[in-house]
PDB file of C-alpha atoms in Angstrom:
ATOM      1  CA  MET O   1     207.040  74.934 -85.397  1.00  0.00           C
ATOM      2  CA  LYS O   2     210.427  74.026 -86.123  1.00  0.00           C
ATOM      3  CA  ALA O   3     212.683  76.733 -87.827  1.00  0.00           C
ATOM      4  CA  SER O   4     216.140  77.734 -87.541  1.00  0.00           C
ATOM      5  CA  PRO O   5     216.719  81.171 -85.895  1.00  0.00           C
ATOM      6  CA  ALA O   6     218.323  82.456 -89.111  1.00  0.00           C
ATOM      7  CA  ASP O   7     214.710  81.975 -90.818  1.00  0.00           C
ATOM      8  CA  GLN O   8     212.920  83.523 -88.136  1.00  0.00           C
ATOM      9  CA  LEU O   9     215.273  86.509 -88.563  1.00  0.00           C
ATOM     10  CA  LEU O  10     214.240  86.946 -92.070  1.00  0.00           C
ATOM     11  CA  LEU O  11     210.399  87.288 -91.120  1.00  0.00           C
ATOM     12  CA  LEU O  12     211.770  90.523 -89.560  1.00  0.00           C
ATOM     13  CA  ASP O  13     213.059  91.444 -93.100  1.00  0.00           C
ATOM     14  CA  LEU O  14     209.739  90.241 -94.345  1.00  0.00           C
ATOM     15  CA  ALA O  15     207.343  92.091 -92.156  1.00  0.00           C
ATOM     16  CA  ASP O  16     208.978  95.716 -92.834  1.00  0.00           C
ATOM     17  CA  ILE O  17     208.920  94.518 -96.562  1.00  0.00           C
ATOM     18  CA  ASP O  18     204.889  93.722 -95.867  1.00  0.00           C
ATOM     19  CA  ARG O  19     205.072  97.958 -94.332  1.00  0.00           C
ATOM     20  CA  ARG O  20     206.330  99.301 -96.875  1.00  0.00           C
ATOM     21  CA  MET O  21     204.098  97.877 -99.601  1.00  0.00           C
ATOM     22  CA  LYS O  22     201.200  99.114 -97.220  1.00  0.00           C
ATOM     23  CA  ALA O  23     202.434 102.250 -97.038  1.00  0.00           C
ATOM     24  CA  ALA O  24     203.507 102.522-101.201  1.00  0.00           C
ATOM     25  CA  GLU O  25     199.814 101.004-102.023  1.00  0.00           C
ATOM     26  CA  THR O  26     198.804 103.941 -99.618  1.00  0.00           C
ATOM     27  CA  ALA O  27     200.794 106.141-101.527  1.00  0.00           C
ATOM     28  CA  ARG O  28     199.629 105.182-104.772  1.00  0.00           C
ATOM     29  CA  THR O  29     195.912 105.214-104.617  1.00  0.00           C
ATOM     30  CA  ASN O  30     195.624 108.025-102.151  1.00  0.00           C
ATOM     31  CA  PRO O  31     198.429 110.505-102.370  1.00  0.00           C
ATOM     32  CA  PRO O  32     198.897 112.930 -99.580  1.00  0.00           C
ATOM     33  CA  GLN O  33     198.078 115.776-101.806  1.00  0.00           C
ATOM     34  CA  ALA O  34     194.465 114.195-102.918  1.00  0.00           C
ATOM     35  CA  ALA O  35     192.814 115.814 -99.872  1.00  0.00           C
ATOM     36  CA  ARG O  36     193.849 118.966-100.528  1.00  0.00           C
ATOM     37  CA  VAL O  37     192.946 118.901-104.060  1.00  0.00           C
ATOM     38  CA  LYS O  38     189.483 117.948-103.167  1.00  0.00           C
ATOM     39  CA  GLU O  39     189.453 120.989-101.485  1.00  0.00           C
ATOM     40  CA  LEU O  40     190.841 123.277-104.195  1.00  0.00           C
ATOM     41  CA  ILE O  41     188.124 121.604-106.445  1.00  0.00           C
ATOM     42  CA  GLU O  42     185.502 122.865-104.159  1.00  0.00           C
ATOM     43  CA  HIS O  43     186.804 126.052-103.570  1.00  0.00           C
ATOM     44  CA  ARG O  44     187.414 126.840-107.351  1.00  0.00           C
ATOM     45  CA  ASN O  45     183.596 125.632-108.317  1.00  0.00           C
ATOM     46  CA  ALA O  46     182.912 128.413-105.663  1.00  0.00           C
ATOM     47  CA  LEU O  47     184.971 130.903-106.800  1.00  0.00           C
ATOM     48  CA  GLY O  48     184.044 130.324-110.330  1.00  0.00           C
ATOM     49  CA  ARG O  49     180.480 130.563-109.398  1.00  0.00           C
ATOM     50  CA  GLU O  50     181.090 133.935-108.147  1.00  0.00           C
ATOM     51  CA  LEU O  51     183.174 135.374-110.758  1.00  0.00           C
ATOM     52  CA  VAL O  52     180.036 134.610-113.097  1.00  0.00           C
ATOM     53  CA  SER O  53     178.075 136.426-110.755  1.00  0.00           C
ATOM     54  CA  ARG O  54     180.655 139.406-110.857  1.00  0.00           C
ATOM     55  CA  THR O  55     181.315 139.054-114.145  1.00  0.00           C
ATOM     56  CA  ASN O  56     176.845 139.900-114.610  1.00  0.00           C
ATOM     57  CA  ALA O  57     177.160 142.087-112.249  1.00  0.00           C
ATOM     58  CA  ARG O  58     179.747 144.076-114.503  1.00  0.00           C
ATOM     59  CA  ASP O  59     178.080 143.179-117.874  1.00  0.00           C
ATOM     60  CA  ASP O  60     174.800 144.929-115.919  1.00  0.00           C
ATOM     61  CA  VAL O  61     176.581 147.749-115.198  1.00  0.00           C
ATOM     62  CA  VAL O  62     178.404 147.891-118.631  1.00  0.00           C
ATOM     63  CA  SER O  63     175.192 147.240-120.441  1.00  0.00           C
ATOM     64  CA  GLU O  64     173.345 150.102-118.600  1.00  0.00           C
ATOM     65  CA  LEU O  65     175.947 152.223-119.312  1.00  0.00           C
ATOM     66  CA  ARG O  66     176.166 151.870-123.107  1.00  0.00           C
ATOM     67  CA  ARG O  67     172.697 152.372-123.085  1.00  0.00           C
ATOM     68  CA  ILE O  68     172.918 156.114-120.881  1.00  0.00           C
ATOM     69  CA  GLU O  69     175.936 157.074-123.709  1.00  0.00           C
ATOM     70  CA  GLY O  70     173.672 156.234-126.474  1.00  0.00           C
ATOM     71  CA  ASP O  71     170.432 158.063-124.690  1.00  0.00           C
ATOM     72  CA  ILE O  72     172.941 161.345-124.198  1.00  0.00           C
ATOM     73  CA  ASP O  73     174.871 160.757-127.735  1.00  0.00           C
ATOM     74  CA  VAL O  74     170.953 161.365-128.837  1.00  0.00           C
ATOM     75  CA  ALA O  75     170.024 164.208-126.628  1.00  0.00           C
ATOM     76  CA  ARG O  76     172.593 166.127-128.208  1.00  0.00           C
ATOM     77  CA  LYS O  77     172.467 165.461-131.688  1.00  0.00           C
ATOM     78  CA  ARG O  78     168.839 166.050-131.081  1.00  0.00           C
ATOM     79  CA  ARG O  79     169.869 169.234-129.180  1.00  0.00           C
ATOM     80  CA  GLU O  80     172.460 170.171-132.267  1.00  0.00           C
ATOM     81  CA  ARG O  81     169.482 170.312-134.895  1.00  0.00           C
ATOM     82  CA  ASP O  82     167.359 172.281-132.716  1.00  0.00           C
ATOM     83  CA  GLU O  83     169.973 174.493-132.391  1.00  0.00           C
ATOM     84  CA  GLN O  84     170.311 174.907-136.176  1.00  0.00           C
ATOM     85  CA  ARG O  85     166.541 175.318-136.838  1.00  0.00           C
ATOM     86  CA  LEU O  86     166.506 178.058-134.286  1.00  0.00           C
ATOM     87  CA  GLY O  87     168.805 179.799-135.939  1.00  0.00           C
ATOM     88  CA  GLN O  88     166.439 179.383-139.623  1.00  0.00           C
ATOM     89  CA  THR O  89     162.817 180.041-137.934  1.00  0.00           C
ATOM     90  CA  ALA O  90     161.864 183.433-138.180  1.00  0.00           C
ATOM     91  CA  ILE O  91     158.173 182.855-136.524  1.00  0.00           C
ATOM     92  CA  ALA O  92     158.345 183.514-132.450  1.00  0.00           C
ATOM     93  CA  ARG O  93     156.098 181.195-131.583  1.00  0.00           C
ATOM     94  CA  ASP O  94     158.644 178.056-132.877  1.00  0.00           C
ATOM     95  CA  ALA O  95     161.794 179.742-131.846  1.00  0.00           C
ATOM     96  CA  LEU O  96     159.907 179.827-127.980  1.00  0.00           C
ATOM     97  CA  ALA O  97     159.494 176.238-128.423  1.00  0.00           C
ATOM     98  CA  MET O  98     162.843 175.481-129.579  1.00  0.00           C
ATOM     99  CA  GLN O  99     163.960 177.286-126.950  1.00  0.00           C
ATOM    100  CA  GLU O 100     162.310 175.416-124.455  1.00  0.00           C
ATOM    101  CA  GLU O 101     162.915 171.832-126.100  1.00  0.00           C
ATOM    102  CA  ILE O 102     167.136 172.925-126.121  1.00  0.00           C
ATOM    103  CA  ALA O 103     166.480 173.977-122.545  1.00  0.00           C
ATOM    104  CA  ALA O 104     165.047 170.667-121.723  1.00  0.00           C
ATOM    105  CA  LEU O 105     167.334 169.107-123.900  1.00  0.00           C
ATOM    106  CA  GLY O 106     170.451 170.414-121.973  1.00  0.00           C
ATOM    107  CA  ASN O 107     168.859 169.262-118.305  1.00  0.00           C
ATOM    108  CA  ARG O 108     168.042 165.922-119.012  1.00  0.00           C
ATOM    109  CA  ILE O 109     171.848 165.850-120.737  1.00  0.00           C
ATOM    110  CA  ASP O 110     173.106 166.852-117.560  1.00  0.00           C
ATOM    111  CA  GLN O 111     170.833 164.132-115.712  1.00  0.00           C
ATOM    112  CA  LEU O 112     172.124 161.800-118.133  1.00  0.00           C
ATOM    113  CA  GLU O 113     176.307 162.481-117.762  1.00  0.00           C
ATOM    114  CA  THR O 114     175.160 162.417-113.744  1.00  0.00           C
ATOM    115  CA  LEU O 115     174.674 159.140-114.387  1.00  0.00           C
ATOM    116  CA  GLU O 116     176.734 158.086-116.690  1.00  0.00           C
ATOM    117  CA  LEU O 117     179.901 159.205-114.074  1.00  0.00           C
ATOM    118  CA  GLU O 118     177.999 157.217-111.322  1.00  0.00           C
ATOM    119  CA  LEU O 119     177.732 154.405-113.832  1.00  0.00           C
ATOM    120  CA  MET O 120     181.385 154.374-114.660  1.00  0.00           C
ATOM    121  CA  GLU O 121     182.197 154.464-110.859  1.00  0.00           C
ATOM    122  CA  ARG O 122     180.495 151.702-110.647  1.00  0.00           C
ATOM    123  CA  ARG O 123     181.841 150.326-113.764  1.00  0.00           C
ATOM    124  CA  ASP O 124     185.277 150.642-112.096  1.00  0.00           C
ATOM    125  CA  GLU O 125     184.289 148.497-109.163  1.00  0.00           C
ATOM    126  CA  ALA O 126     182.946 146.043-110.511  1.00  0.00           C
ATOM    127  CA  GLU O 127     185.726 145.704-112.499  1.00  0.00           C
ATOM    128  CA  ALA O 128     187.850 145.881-109.633  1.00  0.00           C
ATOM    129  CA  ALA O 129     185.927 142.894-108.045  1.00  0.00           C
ATOM    130  CA  LEU O 130     185.894 141.156-111.294  1.00  0.00           C
ATOM    131  CA  ALA O 131     189.645 141.309-111.589  1.00  0.00           C
ATOM    132  CA  GLU O 132     189.832 140.442-107.391  1.00  0.00           C
ATOM    133  CA  GLN O 133     187.627 137.325-107.860  1.00  0.00           C
ATOM    134  CA  GLN O 134     189.585 136.356-111.331  1.00  0.00           C
ATOM    135  CA  ALA O 135     193.125 136.935-109.120  1.00  0.00           C
ATOM    136  CA  LEU O 136     191.934 134.513-106.592  1.00  0.00           C
ATOM    137  CA  LEU O 137     190.476 131.620-108.826  1.00  0.00           C
ATOM    138  CA  ASP O 138     193.861 132.201-110.660  1.00  0.00           C
ATOM    139  CA  GLU O 139     195.573 131.265-107.674  1.00  0.00           C
ATOM    140  CA  THR O 140     193.864 128.319-106.687  1.00  0.00           C
ATOM    141  CA  THR O 141     193.859 126.988-109.952  1.00  0.00           C
ATOM    142  CA  GLY O 142     197.447 126.966-109.782  1.00  0.00           C
ATOM    143  CA  GLU O 143     198.346 125.476-106.650  1.00  0.00           C
ATOM    144  CA  GLY O 144     195.412 122.895-107.334  1.00  0.00           C
ATOM    145  CA  ARG O 145     197.469 122.154-111.193  1.00  0.00           C
ATOM    146  CA  ARG O 146     200.821 122.184-109.051  1.00  0.00           C
ATOM    147  CA  LEU O 147     199.345 119.774-106.304  1.00  0.00           C
ATOM    148  CA  SER O 148     197.897 117.308-108.955  1.00  0.00           C
ATOM    149  CA  GLU O 149     201.784 117.310-110.263  1.00  0.00           C
ATOM    150  CA  GLU O 150     203.439 116.345-107.202  1.00  0.00           C
ATOM    151  CA  ALA O 151     200.250 113.818-106.536  1.00  0.00           C
ATOM    152  CA  LYS O 152     200.774 112.299-109.893  1.00  0.00           C
ATOM    153  CA  GLN O 153     204.909 112.149-109.504  1.00  0.00           C
ATOM    154  CA  ALA O 154     204.020 110.440-105.962  1.00  0.00           C
ATOM    155  CA  VAL O 155     201.802 108.157-107.374  1.00  0.00           C
ATOM    156  CA  ALA O 156     204.115 107.202-110.414  1.00  0.00           C
ATOM    157  CA  SER O 157     207.289 106.809-107.641  1.00  0.00           C
ATOM    158  CA  ALA O 158     204.844 104.928-105.484  1.00  0.00           C
ATOM    159  CA  ALA O 159     204.271 102.017-108.156  1.00  0.00           C
ATOM    160  CA  ARG O 160     207.786 102.127-108.846  1.00  0.00           C
ATOM    161  CA  GLU O 161     208.815 101.270-105.331  1.00  0.00           C
ATOM    162  CA  LEU O 162     205.835  98.713-104.889  1.00  0.00           C
ATOM    163  CA  ALA O 163     206.928  96.964-107.810  1.00  0.00           C
ATOM    164  CA  GLU O 164     210.480  96.848-106.840  1.00  0.00           C
ATOM    165  CA  LEU O 165     209.289  95.520-102.935  1.00  0.00           C
ATOM    166  CA  GLU O 166     207.111  92.821-104.648  1.00  0.00           C
ATOM    167  CA  ARG O 167     210.358  91.956-106.423  1.00  0.00           C
ATOM    168  CA  ASP O 168     212.348  91.767-103.156  1.00  0.00           C
ATOM    169  CA  ARG O 169     209.204  90.534-101.701  1.00  0.00           C
ATOM    170  CA  GLU O 170     209.201  87.474-103.805  1.00  0.00           C
ATOM    171  CA  ALA O 171     212.927  86.689-103.546  1.00  0.00           C
ATOM    172  CA  LEU O 172     212.798  86.912-100.035  1.00  0.00           C
ATOM    173  CA  THR O 173     209.918  84.466 -99.675  1.00  0.00           C
ATOM    174  CA  GLY O 174     211.569  81.841-101.894  1.00  0.00           C
ATOM    175  CA  ARG O 175     214.585  81.617 -99.195  1.00  0.00           C
ATOM    176  CA  LEU O 176     211.447  80.958 -96.100  1.00  0.00           C
ATOM    177  CA  PRO O 177     210.580  77.326 -95.500  1.00  0.00           C
ATOM    178  CA  ALA O 178     207.274  76.012 -96.832  1.00  0.00           C
ATOM    179  CA  ASP O 179     205.628  76.047 -93.534  1.00  0.00           C
ATOM    180  CA  LEU O 180     207.111  78.944 -92.100  1.00  0.00           C
ATOM    181  CA  ARG O 181     206.303  81.129 -94.703  1.00  0.00           C
ATOM    182  CA  SER O 182     202.454  79.906 -94.753  1.00  0.00           C
ATOM    183  CA  GLU O 183     202.296  80.361 -90.834  1.00  0.00           C
ATOM    184  CA  TYR O 184     203.403  84.395 -91.507  1.00  0.00           C
ATOM    185  CA  GLU O 185     201.099  85.047 -94.626  1.00  0.00           C
ATOM    186  CA  ARG O 186     198.398  83.121 -92.648  1.00  0.00           C
ATOM    187  CA  LEU O 187     198.967  85.887 -89.504  1.00  0.00           C
ATOM    188  CA  ALA O 188     200.039  88.562 -92.006  1.00  0.00           C
ATOM    189  CA  ALA O 189     196.750  88.666 -93.747  1.00  0.00           C
ATOM    190  CA  ARG O 190     195.034  90.039 -90.756  1.00  0.00           C
ATOM    191  CA  GLY O 191     197.761  92.106 -89.319  1.00  0.00           C
ATOM    192  CA  ILE O 192     201.494  92.052 -88.715  1.00  0.00           C
ATOM    193  CA  GLY O 193     203.202  88.614 -89.036  1.00  0.00           C
ATOM    194  CA  ALA O 194     206.173  88.931 -86.901  1.00  0.00           C
ATOM    195  CA  ALA O 195     207.680  91.308 -85.023  1.00  0.00           C
ATOM    196  CA  LEU O 196     210.995  91.706 -82.850  1.00  0.00           C
ATOM    197  CA  PHE O 197     210.249  90.755 -79.300  1.00  0.00           C
ATOM    198  CA  THR O 198     212.405  93.036 -77.173  1.00  0.00           C
ATOM    199  CA  ARG O 199     212.653  92.074 -73.544  1.00  0.00           C
ATOM    200  CA  THR O 200     209.407  91.526 -72.140  1.00  0.00           C
ATOM    201  CA  THR O 201     207.774  93.967 -75.440  1.00  0.00           C
ATOM    202  CA  CYS O 202     205.882  92.685 -78.759  1.00  0.00           C
ATOM    203  CA  GLY O 203     207.159  94.782 -81.671  1.00  0.00           C
ATOM    204  CA  ALA O 204     203.663  94.145 -83.641  1.00  0.00           C
ATOM    205  CA  CYS O 205     200.755  95.014 -80.420  1.00  0.00           C
ATOM    206  CA  ARG O 206     203.183  96.758 -77.793  1.00  0.00           C
ATOM    207  CA  MET O 207     202.139  94.850 -74.886  1.00  0.00           C
ATOM    208  CA  THR O 208     204.068  94.187 -72.184  1.00  0.00           C
ATOM    209  CA  LEU O 209     203.815  90.155 -71.515  1.00  0.00           C
ATOM    210  CA  SER O 210     202.728  88.860 -68.302  1.00  0.00           C
ATOM    211  CA  PRO O 211     205.623  87.086 -65.853  1.00  0.00           C
ATOM    212  CA  SER O 212     203.561  83.875 -67.242  1.00  0.00           C
ATOM    213  CA  ASP O 213     204.000  84.619 -71.131  1.00  0.00           C
ATOM    214  CA  ILE O 214     207.359  85.364 -70.335  1.00  0.00           C
ATOM    215  CA  SER O 215     208.335  82.408 -68.784  1.00  0.00           C
ATOM    216  CA  ALA O 216     206.758  80.508 -71.958  1.00  0.00           C
ATOM    217  CA  VAL O 217     208.654  82.471 -73.937  1.00  0.00           C
ATOM    218  CA  ARG O 218     211.494  81.645 -71.862  1.00  0.00           C
ATOM    219  CA  ALA O 219     211.214  77.929 -72.359  1.00  0.00           C
ATOM    220  CA  THR O 220     210.625  78.053 -76.018  1.00  0.00           C
ATOM    221  CA  PRO O 221     213.482  76.738 -77.640  1.00  0.00           C
ATOM    222  CA  LEU O 222     215.635  79.266 -80.091  1.00  0.00           C
ATOM    223  CA  ASP O 223     215.110  76.636 -83.120  1.00  0.00           C
ATOM    224  CA  GLU O 224     211.001  76.478 -82.441  1.00  0.00           C
ATOM    225  CA  VAL O 225     208.332  79.542 -83.431  1.00  0.00           C
ATOM    226  CA  ALA O 226     207.238  81.446 -80.447  1.00  0.00           C
ATOM    227  CA  HIS O 227     204.270  83.789 -80.811  1.00  0.00           C
ATOM    228  CA  CYS O 228     202.857  86.362 -79.108  1.00  0.00           C
ATOM    229  CA  PRO O 229     200.131  85.568 -76.303  1.00  0.00           C
ATOM    230  CA  GLU O 230     197.907  88.903 -77.264  1.00  0.00           C
ATOM    231  CA  CYS O 231     198.045  89.532 -80.617  1.00  0.00           C
ATOM    232  CA  GLY O 232     199.653  86.002 -82.086  1.00  0.00           C
ATOM    233  CA  THR O 233     202.302  87.510 -83.818  1.00  0.00           C
ATOM    234  CA  ILE O 234     205.502  85.365 -84.772  1.00  0.00           C
ATOM    235  CA  LEU O 235     208.166  86.538 -82.232  1.00  0.00           C
ATOM    236  CA  VAL O 236     211.748  86.853 -83.863  1.00  0.00           C
ATOM    237  CA  ARG O 237     214.066  86.813 -80.756  1.00  0.00           C
ATOM    238  CA  THR O 238     217.507  88.217 -81.648  1.00  0.00           C
ATOM    239  CA  ASN O 239     220.204  89.586 -79.026  1.00  0.00           C
ATOM    240  CA  GLU O 240     217.644  92.919 -78.488  1.00  0.00           C
ATOM    241  CA  SER O 241     215.767  90.472 -77.420  1.00  0.00           C
ATOM    242  CA  GLY O 242     217.426  90.441 -74.076  1.00  0.00           C
ATOM    243  CA  LEU O 243     217.798  86.872 -74.218  1.00  0.00           C
ATOM    244  CA  ASN O 244     220.763  83.945 -74.501  1.00  0.00           C
ATOM    245  CA  ALA O 245     219.954  80.252 -75.379  1.00  0.00           C
ATOM    246  CA  SER O 246     219.846  78.235 -71.849  1.00  0.00           C
ATOM    247  CA  ALA O 247     221.894  74.465 -71.383  1.00  0.00           C
ATOM    248  CA  GLU O 248     218.182  73.304 -72.104  1.00  0.00           C
ATOM    249  CA  GLY O 249     217.794  74.423 -75.241  1.00  0.00           C
ATOM    250  CA  GLY O 250     215.397  77.239 -74.463  1.00  0.00           C
ATOM    251  CA  VAL O 251     216.152  80.534 -73.983  1.00  0.00           C
ATOM    252  CA  ARG O 252     216.413  82.866 -70.797  1.00  0.00           C
ATOM    253  CA  PHE O 253     216.972  86.177 -69.862  1.00  0.00           C
ATOM    254  CA  GLU O 254     220.532  88.145 -69.038  1.00  0.00           C
TER     255      GLU O 254
END
């Protein structure tokens, strides 16, 4: 296929645009923050389940504490009532019975108050564990929101870049001969359409050409399209390729 060196050189710009478009599309559909956000969501769900568990544990202790406080209140009121009745009775048998009940109520109140102190300590520990879990959850949520916002901005930026590259690509392909453009698109559909040939190496597959392949490239005139024998990519030859035009119209190494 015939193509001027200038047109072939445009293929390098086109290949670079295609490379950047692929990167922009990847950033748009899968921003770098996405994997971490997914991890944070799973972590947040686990933290949330633990928070519910610790909340239930705290609530159980609080509920038991309230029950004990209610029992203490009932016992105290009953003792106060018995103490009042004791001061009013003149019957020795009744007085003895009330004294025994007052003493029993005192013991009961002591036991309940001891249990109340233990439950208050457990409640404080449960509150501290709950606060610690909530702090972890808040930290995870905060990081997730921050990264989600960064991802949203990255997607928007990639979308803008992609739109600009599409316009640049359309303008560039419009400058290429139809047959050269078609050949490039055919190759680009399966990999890299064109790459710089640097001395003995293809810029697409990074393979070093054999002496016989190098001879074939050397024999290809500059106004003809050369392909990499390894990957089929169009080899664009420039001064960086270490080639000069020969008298016979081909190319040779410096």
